[in-house]
Coordinates of C-alpha atoms in Angstrom, one line a residue:
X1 CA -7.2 -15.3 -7.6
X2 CA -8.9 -16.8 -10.7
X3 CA -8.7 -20.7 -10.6
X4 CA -10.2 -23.5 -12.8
X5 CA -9.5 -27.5 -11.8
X6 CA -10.9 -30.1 -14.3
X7 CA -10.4 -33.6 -13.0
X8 CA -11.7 -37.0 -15.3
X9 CA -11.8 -40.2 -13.7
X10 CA -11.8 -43.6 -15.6
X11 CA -9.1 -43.9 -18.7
X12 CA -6.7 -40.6 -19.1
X13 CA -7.1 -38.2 -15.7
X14 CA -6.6 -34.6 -16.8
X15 CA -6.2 -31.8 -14.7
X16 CA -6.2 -28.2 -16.4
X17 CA -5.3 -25.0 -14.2
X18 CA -6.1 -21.9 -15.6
X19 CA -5.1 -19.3 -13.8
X20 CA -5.1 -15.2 -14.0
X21 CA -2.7 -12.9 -12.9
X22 CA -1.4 -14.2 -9.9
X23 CA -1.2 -17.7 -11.6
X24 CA -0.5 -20.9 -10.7
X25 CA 2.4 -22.1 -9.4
X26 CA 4.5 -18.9 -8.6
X27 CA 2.0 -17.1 -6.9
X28 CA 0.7 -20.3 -4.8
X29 CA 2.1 -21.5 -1.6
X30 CA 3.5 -25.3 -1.1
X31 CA 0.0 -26.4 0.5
X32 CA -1.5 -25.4 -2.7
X33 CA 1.2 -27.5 -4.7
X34 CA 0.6 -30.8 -2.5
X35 CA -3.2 -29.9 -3.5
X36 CA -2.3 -30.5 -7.2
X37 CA 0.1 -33.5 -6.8
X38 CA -3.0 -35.2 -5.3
X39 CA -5.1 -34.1 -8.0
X40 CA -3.1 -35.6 -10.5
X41 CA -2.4 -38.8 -8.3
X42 CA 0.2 -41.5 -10.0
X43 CA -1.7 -41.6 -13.3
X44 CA 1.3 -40.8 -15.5
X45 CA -1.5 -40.9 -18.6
X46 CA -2.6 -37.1 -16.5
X47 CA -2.2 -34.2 -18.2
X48 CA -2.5 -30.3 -17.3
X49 CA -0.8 -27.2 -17.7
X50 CA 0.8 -24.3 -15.5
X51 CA 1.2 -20.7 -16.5
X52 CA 4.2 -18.8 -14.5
X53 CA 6.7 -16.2 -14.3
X54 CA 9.3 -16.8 -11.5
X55 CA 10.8 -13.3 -12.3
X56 CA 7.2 -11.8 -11.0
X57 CA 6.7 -13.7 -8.1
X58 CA 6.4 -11.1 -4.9
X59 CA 3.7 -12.8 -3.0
X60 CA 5.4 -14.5 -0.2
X61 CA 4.3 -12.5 2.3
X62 CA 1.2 -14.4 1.5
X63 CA 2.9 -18.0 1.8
X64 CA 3.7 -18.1 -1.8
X65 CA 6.7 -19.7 -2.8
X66 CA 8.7 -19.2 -6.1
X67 CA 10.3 -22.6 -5.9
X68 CA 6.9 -23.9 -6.7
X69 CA 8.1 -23.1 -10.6
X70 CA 11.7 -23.2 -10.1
X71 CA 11.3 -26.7 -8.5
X72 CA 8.6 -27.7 -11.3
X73 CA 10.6 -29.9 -13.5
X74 CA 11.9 -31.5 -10.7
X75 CA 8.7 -32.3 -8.9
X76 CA 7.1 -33.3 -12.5
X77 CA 10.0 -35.4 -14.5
X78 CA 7.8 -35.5 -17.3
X79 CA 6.7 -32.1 -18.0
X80 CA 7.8 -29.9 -20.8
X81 CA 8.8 -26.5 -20.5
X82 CA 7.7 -23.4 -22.7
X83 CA 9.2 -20.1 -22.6
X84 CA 7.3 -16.8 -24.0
X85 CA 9.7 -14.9 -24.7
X86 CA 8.4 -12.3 -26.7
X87 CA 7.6 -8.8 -24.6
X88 CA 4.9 -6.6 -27.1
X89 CA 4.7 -4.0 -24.3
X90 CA 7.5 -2.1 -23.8
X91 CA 10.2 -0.6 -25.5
X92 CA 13.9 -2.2 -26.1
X93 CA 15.3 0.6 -23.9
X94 CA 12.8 -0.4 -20.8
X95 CA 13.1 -4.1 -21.6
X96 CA 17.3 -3.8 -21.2
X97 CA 16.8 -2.1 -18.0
X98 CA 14.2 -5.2 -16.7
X99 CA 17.1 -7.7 -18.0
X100 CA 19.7 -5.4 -16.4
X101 CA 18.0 -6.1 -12.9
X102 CA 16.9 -9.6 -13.2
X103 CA 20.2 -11.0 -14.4
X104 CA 21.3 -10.4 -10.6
X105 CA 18.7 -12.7 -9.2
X106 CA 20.7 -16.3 -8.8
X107 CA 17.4 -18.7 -8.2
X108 CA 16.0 -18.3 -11.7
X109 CA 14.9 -19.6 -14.7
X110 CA 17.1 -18.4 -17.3
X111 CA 15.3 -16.8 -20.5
X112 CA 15.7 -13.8 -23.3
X113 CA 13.3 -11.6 -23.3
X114 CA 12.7 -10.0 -27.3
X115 CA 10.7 -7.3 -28.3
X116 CA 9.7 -5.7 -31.8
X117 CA 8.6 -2.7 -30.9
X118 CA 10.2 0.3 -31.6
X119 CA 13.5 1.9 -30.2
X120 CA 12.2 4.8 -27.5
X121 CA 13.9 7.0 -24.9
X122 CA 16.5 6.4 -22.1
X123 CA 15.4 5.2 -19.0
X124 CA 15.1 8.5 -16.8
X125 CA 16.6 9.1 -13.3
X126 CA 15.3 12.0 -11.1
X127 CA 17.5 12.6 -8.3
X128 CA 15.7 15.0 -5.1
X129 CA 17.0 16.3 -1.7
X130 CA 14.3 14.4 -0.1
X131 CA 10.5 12.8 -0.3
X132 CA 8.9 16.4 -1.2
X133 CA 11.3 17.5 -3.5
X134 CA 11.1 14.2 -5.2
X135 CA 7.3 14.5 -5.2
X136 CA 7.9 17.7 -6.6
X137 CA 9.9 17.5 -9.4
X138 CA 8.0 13.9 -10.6
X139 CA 4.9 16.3 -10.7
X140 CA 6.6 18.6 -12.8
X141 CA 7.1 15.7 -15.2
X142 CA 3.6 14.8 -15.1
X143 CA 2.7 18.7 -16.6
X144 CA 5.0 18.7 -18.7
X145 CA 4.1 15.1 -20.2
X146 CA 0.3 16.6 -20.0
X147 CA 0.5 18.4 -22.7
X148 CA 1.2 15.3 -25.0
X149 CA 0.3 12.3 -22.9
X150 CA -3.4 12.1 -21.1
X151 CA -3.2 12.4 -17.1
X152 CA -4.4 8.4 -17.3
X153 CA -1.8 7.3 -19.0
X154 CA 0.9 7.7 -16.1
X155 CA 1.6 6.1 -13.1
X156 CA 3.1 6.4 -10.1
X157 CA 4.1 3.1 -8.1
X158 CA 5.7 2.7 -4.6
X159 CA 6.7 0.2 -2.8
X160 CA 5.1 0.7 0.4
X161 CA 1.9 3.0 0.8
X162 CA 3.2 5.2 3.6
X163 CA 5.2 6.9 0.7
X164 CA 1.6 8.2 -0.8
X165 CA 1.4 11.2 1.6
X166 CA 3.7 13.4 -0.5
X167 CA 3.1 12.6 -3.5
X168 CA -1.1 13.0 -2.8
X169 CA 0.0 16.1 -0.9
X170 CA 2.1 17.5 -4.0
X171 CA -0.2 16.8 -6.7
X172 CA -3.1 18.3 -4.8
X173 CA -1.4 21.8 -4.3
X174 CA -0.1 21.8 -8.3
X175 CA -3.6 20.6 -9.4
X176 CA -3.0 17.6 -10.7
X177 CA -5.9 14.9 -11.1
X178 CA -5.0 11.4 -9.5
X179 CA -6.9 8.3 -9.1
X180 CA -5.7 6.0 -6.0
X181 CA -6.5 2.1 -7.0
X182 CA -8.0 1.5 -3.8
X183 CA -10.1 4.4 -3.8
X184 CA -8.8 5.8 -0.4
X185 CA -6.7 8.4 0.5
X186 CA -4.0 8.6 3.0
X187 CA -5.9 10.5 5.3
X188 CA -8.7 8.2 5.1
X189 CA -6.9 4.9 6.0
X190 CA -8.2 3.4 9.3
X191 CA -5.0 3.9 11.6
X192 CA -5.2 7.3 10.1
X193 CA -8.2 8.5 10.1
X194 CA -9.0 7.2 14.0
X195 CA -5.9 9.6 15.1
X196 CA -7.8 12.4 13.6
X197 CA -11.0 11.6 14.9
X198 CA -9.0 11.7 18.2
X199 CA -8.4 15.0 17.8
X200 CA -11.7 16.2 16.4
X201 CA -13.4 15.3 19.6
X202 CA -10.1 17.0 21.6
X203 CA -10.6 20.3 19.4
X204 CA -14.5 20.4 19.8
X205 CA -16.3 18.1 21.8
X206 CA -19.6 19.5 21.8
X207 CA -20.0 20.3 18.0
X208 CA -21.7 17.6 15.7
X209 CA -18.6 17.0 14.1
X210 CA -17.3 16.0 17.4
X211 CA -21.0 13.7 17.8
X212 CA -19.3 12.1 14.8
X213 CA -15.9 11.2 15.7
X214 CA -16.9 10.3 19.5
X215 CA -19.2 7.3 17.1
X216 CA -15.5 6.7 14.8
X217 CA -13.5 6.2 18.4
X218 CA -15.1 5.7 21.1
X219 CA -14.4 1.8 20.7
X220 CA -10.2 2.4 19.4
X221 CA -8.2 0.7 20.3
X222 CA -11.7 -2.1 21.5
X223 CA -13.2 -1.5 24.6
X224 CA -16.4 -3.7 24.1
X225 CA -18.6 -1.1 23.2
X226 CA -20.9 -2.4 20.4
X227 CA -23.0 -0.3 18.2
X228 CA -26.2 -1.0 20.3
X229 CA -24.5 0.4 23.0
X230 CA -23.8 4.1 20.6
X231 CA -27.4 3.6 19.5
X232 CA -28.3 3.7 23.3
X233 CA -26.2 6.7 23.5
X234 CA -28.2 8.9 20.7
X235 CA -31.2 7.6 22.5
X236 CA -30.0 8.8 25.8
X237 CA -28.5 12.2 24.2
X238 CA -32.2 13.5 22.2
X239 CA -32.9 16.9 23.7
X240 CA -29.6 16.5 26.2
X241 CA -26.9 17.6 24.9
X242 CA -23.9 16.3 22.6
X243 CA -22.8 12.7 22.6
X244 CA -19.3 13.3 24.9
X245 CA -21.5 15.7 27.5
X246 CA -24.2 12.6 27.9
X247 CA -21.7 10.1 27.6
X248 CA -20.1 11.5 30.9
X249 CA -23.4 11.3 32.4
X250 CA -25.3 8.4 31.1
X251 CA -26.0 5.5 33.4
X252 CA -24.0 2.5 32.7
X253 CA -24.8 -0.9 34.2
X254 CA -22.2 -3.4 33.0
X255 CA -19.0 -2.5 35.5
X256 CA -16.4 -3.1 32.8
X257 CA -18.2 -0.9 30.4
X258 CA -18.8 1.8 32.9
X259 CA -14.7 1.7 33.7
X260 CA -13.7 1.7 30.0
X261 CA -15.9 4.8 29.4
X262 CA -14.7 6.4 32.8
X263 CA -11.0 6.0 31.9
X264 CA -12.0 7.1 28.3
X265 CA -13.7 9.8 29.2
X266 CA -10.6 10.9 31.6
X267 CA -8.0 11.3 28.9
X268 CA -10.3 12.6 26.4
X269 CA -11.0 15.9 28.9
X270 CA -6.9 15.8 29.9
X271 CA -6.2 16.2 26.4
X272 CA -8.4 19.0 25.6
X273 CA -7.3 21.0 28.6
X274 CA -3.9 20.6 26.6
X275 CA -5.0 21.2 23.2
X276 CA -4.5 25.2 22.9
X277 CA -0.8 24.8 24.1
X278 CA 0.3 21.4 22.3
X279 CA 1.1 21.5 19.3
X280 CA -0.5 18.4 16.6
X281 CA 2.2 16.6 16.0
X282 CA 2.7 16.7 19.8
X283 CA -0.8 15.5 20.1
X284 CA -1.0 13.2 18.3
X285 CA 2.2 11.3 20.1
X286 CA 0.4 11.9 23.2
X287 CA -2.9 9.6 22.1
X288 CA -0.4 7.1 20.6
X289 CA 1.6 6.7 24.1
X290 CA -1.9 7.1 26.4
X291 CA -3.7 4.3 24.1
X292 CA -0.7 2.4 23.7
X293 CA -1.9 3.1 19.8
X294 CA 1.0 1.6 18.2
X295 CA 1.1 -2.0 19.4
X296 CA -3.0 -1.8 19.1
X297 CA -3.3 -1.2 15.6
X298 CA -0.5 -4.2 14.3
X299 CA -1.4 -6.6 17.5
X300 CA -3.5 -9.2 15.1
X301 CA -1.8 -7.8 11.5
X302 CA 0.2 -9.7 9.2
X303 CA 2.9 -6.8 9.0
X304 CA 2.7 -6.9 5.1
X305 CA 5.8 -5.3 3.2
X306 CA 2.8 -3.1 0.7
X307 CA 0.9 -1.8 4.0
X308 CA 2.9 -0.8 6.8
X309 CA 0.7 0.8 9.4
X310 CA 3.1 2.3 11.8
X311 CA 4.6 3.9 9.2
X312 CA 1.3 4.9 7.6
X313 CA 1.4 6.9 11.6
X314 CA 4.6 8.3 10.8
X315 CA 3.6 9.7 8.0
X316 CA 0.8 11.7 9.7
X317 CA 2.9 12.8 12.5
X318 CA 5.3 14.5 10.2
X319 CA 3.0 16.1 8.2
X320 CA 1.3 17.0 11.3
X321 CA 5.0 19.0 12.3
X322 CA 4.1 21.7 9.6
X323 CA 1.0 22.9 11.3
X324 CA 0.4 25.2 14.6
X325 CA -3.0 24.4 15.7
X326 CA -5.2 20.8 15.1
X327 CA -7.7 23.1 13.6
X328 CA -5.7 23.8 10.8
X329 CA -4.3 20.1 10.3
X330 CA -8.0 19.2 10.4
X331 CA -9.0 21.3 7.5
X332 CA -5.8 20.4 5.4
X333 CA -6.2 16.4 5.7
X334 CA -10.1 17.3 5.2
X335 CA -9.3 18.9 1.7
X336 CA -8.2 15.5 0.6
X337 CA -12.0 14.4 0.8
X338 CA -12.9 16.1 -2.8
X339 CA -12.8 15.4 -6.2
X340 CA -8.7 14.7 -7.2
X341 CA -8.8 11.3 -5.9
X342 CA -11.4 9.9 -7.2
X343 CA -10.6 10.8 -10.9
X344 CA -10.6 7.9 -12.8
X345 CA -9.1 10.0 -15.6
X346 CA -6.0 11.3 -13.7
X347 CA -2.7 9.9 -12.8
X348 CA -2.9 6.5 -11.4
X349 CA -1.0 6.0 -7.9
X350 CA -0.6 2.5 -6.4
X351 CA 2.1 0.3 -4.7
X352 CA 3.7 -1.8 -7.0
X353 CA 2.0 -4.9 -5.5
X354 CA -1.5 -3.1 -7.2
X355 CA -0.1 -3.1 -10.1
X356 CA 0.8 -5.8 -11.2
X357 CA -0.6 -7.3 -14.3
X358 CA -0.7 -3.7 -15.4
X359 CA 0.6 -1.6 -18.2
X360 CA 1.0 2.4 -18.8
X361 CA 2.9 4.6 -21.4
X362 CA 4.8 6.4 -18.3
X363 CA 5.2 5.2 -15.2
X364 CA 7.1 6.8 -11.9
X365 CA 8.9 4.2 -9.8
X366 CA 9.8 6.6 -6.8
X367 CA 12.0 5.6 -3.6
X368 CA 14.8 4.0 -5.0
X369 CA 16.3 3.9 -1.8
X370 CA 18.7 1.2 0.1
X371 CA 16.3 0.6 2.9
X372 CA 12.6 1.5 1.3
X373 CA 13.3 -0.5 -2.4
X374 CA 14.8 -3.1 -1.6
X375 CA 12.7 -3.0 1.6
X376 CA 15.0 -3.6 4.7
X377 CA 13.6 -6.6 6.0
X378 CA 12.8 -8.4 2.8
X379 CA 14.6 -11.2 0.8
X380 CA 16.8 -9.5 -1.3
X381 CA 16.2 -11.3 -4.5
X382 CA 12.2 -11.2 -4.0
X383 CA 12.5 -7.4 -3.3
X384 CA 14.5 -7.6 -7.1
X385 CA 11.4 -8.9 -8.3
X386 CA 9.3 -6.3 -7.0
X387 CA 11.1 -3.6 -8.8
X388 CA 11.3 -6.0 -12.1
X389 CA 7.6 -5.6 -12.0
X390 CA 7.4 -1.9 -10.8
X391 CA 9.6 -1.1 -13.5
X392 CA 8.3 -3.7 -16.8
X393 CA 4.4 -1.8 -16.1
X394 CA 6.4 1.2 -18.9
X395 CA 5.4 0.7 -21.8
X396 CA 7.1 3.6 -23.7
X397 CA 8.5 6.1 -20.6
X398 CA 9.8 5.0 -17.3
X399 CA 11.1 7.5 -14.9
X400 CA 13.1 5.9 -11.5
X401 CA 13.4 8.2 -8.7
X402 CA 15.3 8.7 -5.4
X403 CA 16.6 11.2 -2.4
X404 CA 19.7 11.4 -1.2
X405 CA 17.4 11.5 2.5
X406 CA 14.3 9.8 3.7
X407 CA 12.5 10.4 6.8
X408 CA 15.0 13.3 7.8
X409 CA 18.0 10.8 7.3
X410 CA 20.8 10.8 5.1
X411 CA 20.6 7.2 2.6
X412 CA 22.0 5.5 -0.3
X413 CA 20.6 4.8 -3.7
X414 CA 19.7 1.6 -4.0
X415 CA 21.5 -0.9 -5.4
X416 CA 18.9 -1.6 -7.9
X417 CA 19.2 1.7 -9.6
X418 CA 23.1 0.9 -10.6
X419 CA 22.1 -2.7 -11.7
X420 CA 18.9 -1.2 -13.6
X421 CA 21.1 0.9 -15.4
X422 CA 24.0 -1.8 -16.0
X423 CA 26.9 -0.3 -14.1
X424 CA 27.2 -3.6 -12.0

């Protein structure tokens, strides 16, 4: 967050804010306000200025309150309010569809947004049987727009980043070069990737890519073991043997250490005598339940509506339902280490939360789903705002999609859709 306070003393007090894209006040929390009612004190010669946009505020998961604007004339008598009303990004078609949805929130500042630019297609609706068929046809879309449009120019937002899987998935098999904004894939996330560490070291304990994953785990969920202690172990395992085989055998002083490796070490060889009759997906449920994985990895997380991480586990269980042996899960989620993602000339994929402040020719708003967009335990008018910026990142295509089931469950559209598309 980009911030600049001037403050003068002595004769006129001014206090300037200029802020970037998450400015001030609709992206700030009430602290943050109280901070800038002392800065400008009861000097009514102060002057300053606030830039805002209470139809994008979707920060309060951070603390940040839209009522900071909403409230602004009311807090500041005095001020005088500005409206920018012109939009030179997007079409008159996309721009009616933002108005469509906005109209429906009730706490906001009412304004007309006008554009000049030329009239351009229809807003687009792609309607799939469920998350890989939607991934499926949107990536038909994106060939077909390749041979006019370049592969950077699209985008693909959702709302939460569990719902990357498929679409990474499907756009790998077809080919398709993609560039994820935080440079990580979803087999790469940490609540992820320590799963399939797990069942590296299950599927081959004594191989060196087992060496590495015993290094990735041996302290998931925490049980005190540092990285002098792992240095201690390669130490201990030159000319021995593989890491697991010493660990089992190393001596281990500190009584609290030597239990947590003991009990480690206890469900690690349980699990591998199980591993060439259970099935992934299986296995995987089994480390969750054994290391009590699930209320490990969101004990000390703010459960953000952008990065659900029991989801994210979800996700890898399912796809981990479509393979017979870990071996051949392990070499599928390791294909995802190569070259699509980090194309900074492919398709952009983000949640919606990334991109904001950004604009594209296309963009994909997938999961337009009661329950997923708006999000089920959101504020319904802040989850509006969400989709209001998903949606006004088009500058001259925007797609909307959704599946009449999620997760292996029958849903509804969301309610968004209709109101996008003004039939309510």
């Amino acid at each position: 967050m980009h911030r600049k306070v001037h403050v003068r003393f002595g004769g006129e007090s001014t206090v300037t804010c200029q802020t970037g894209s998450r400015g001030l006040p609709y992206d700030t929390n009430p602290a943050q306000m109280e901070l800038l009612k002392n800065l400008i004190g009861n000097n009514h010669g102060s002057s300053f200025y606030v830039t805002g946009d209470d139809w994008q505020s979707i920060y309060a998961f951070t603390g940040a309150s839209v009522s900071n604007i909403l409230n602004f004339q009311q807090m500041f008598p005095g001020s005088k309010q500005f409206i920018l009303d012109m939009n030179y990004r997007s079409t008159p078609q996309i721009l009616k569809a933002c108005l469509n949805l906005i109209k429906h929130n009730v706490k906001k500042i009412e304004k007309k947004l006008n554009t000049h630019n030329s009239d351009g297609d229809q807003v687009m609706i792609l309607q799939a049987s469920n998350e890989e068929d939607e991934a499926l046809r949107i990536a038909n879309e994106v060939m077909d727009l390749a041979k006019e449009y370049l592969y950077r120019d699209m985008a693909i937002l959702y709302r939460a980043n569990n719902q990357s899987r498929v679409i990474e998935e499907t756009l790998s098999r077809e080919k398709i070069p993609y560039h994820i904004e935080n440079g990580m894939t979803f087999y790469e996330k940490p609540e992820v990737k320590a799963l399939l560490d797990y069942l590296r070291l299950i599927q081959d304990p004594h191989s060196p890519e087992g060496d590495d994953a015993l290094k990735g785990i041996l302290n998931i969920p925490n049980r005190y073991i540092g990285k002098r202690f792992i240095n201690q172990l390669e130490e201990y395992a030159d000319n021995q043997g593989n890491l697991y085989q010493v660990l089992k055998k190393m001596p281990v002083d500190v009584p609290y250490l030597r239990k947590n490796i003991r009990e480690f070490t206890q469900l690690i060889d349980s699990l591998i005598k199980r591993k060439d009759i259970t099935e992934p997906a299986e296995m995987i449920l089994m480390i969750r339940e054994a290391l009590d994985y699930d209320n490990w990895i969101t004990e000390d997380d703010i459960q953000r509506p952008d990065d659900n991480l029991i989801a994210n586990i979800n996700q890898l269980q399912m796809a981990a339902s479509k393979y017979q042996t870990i071996p051949a899960l392990l070499n599928y989620a390791d294909s995802f280490k190569e070259l699509n993602r980090k194309s900074e000339d492919g398709v952009s994929l983000m949640t919606i939360h990334k991109a904001k402040g950004l604009e594209f020719p296309i963009v994909f708003c997938i999961g337009f789903v009661d329950g997923v967009l708006p999000n089920c335990q959101g504020d319904v008018e802040e989850e509006r705002r969400i989709a209001f910026v998903g949606i006004s990142r088009a500058m001259k295509l925007l797609y909307l999609s959704y599946s009449t089931s999620y997760l292996g469950r029958a849903v509804k559209i969301s309610p968004f859709l209709e109101e996008i598309l003004g039939k309510k």
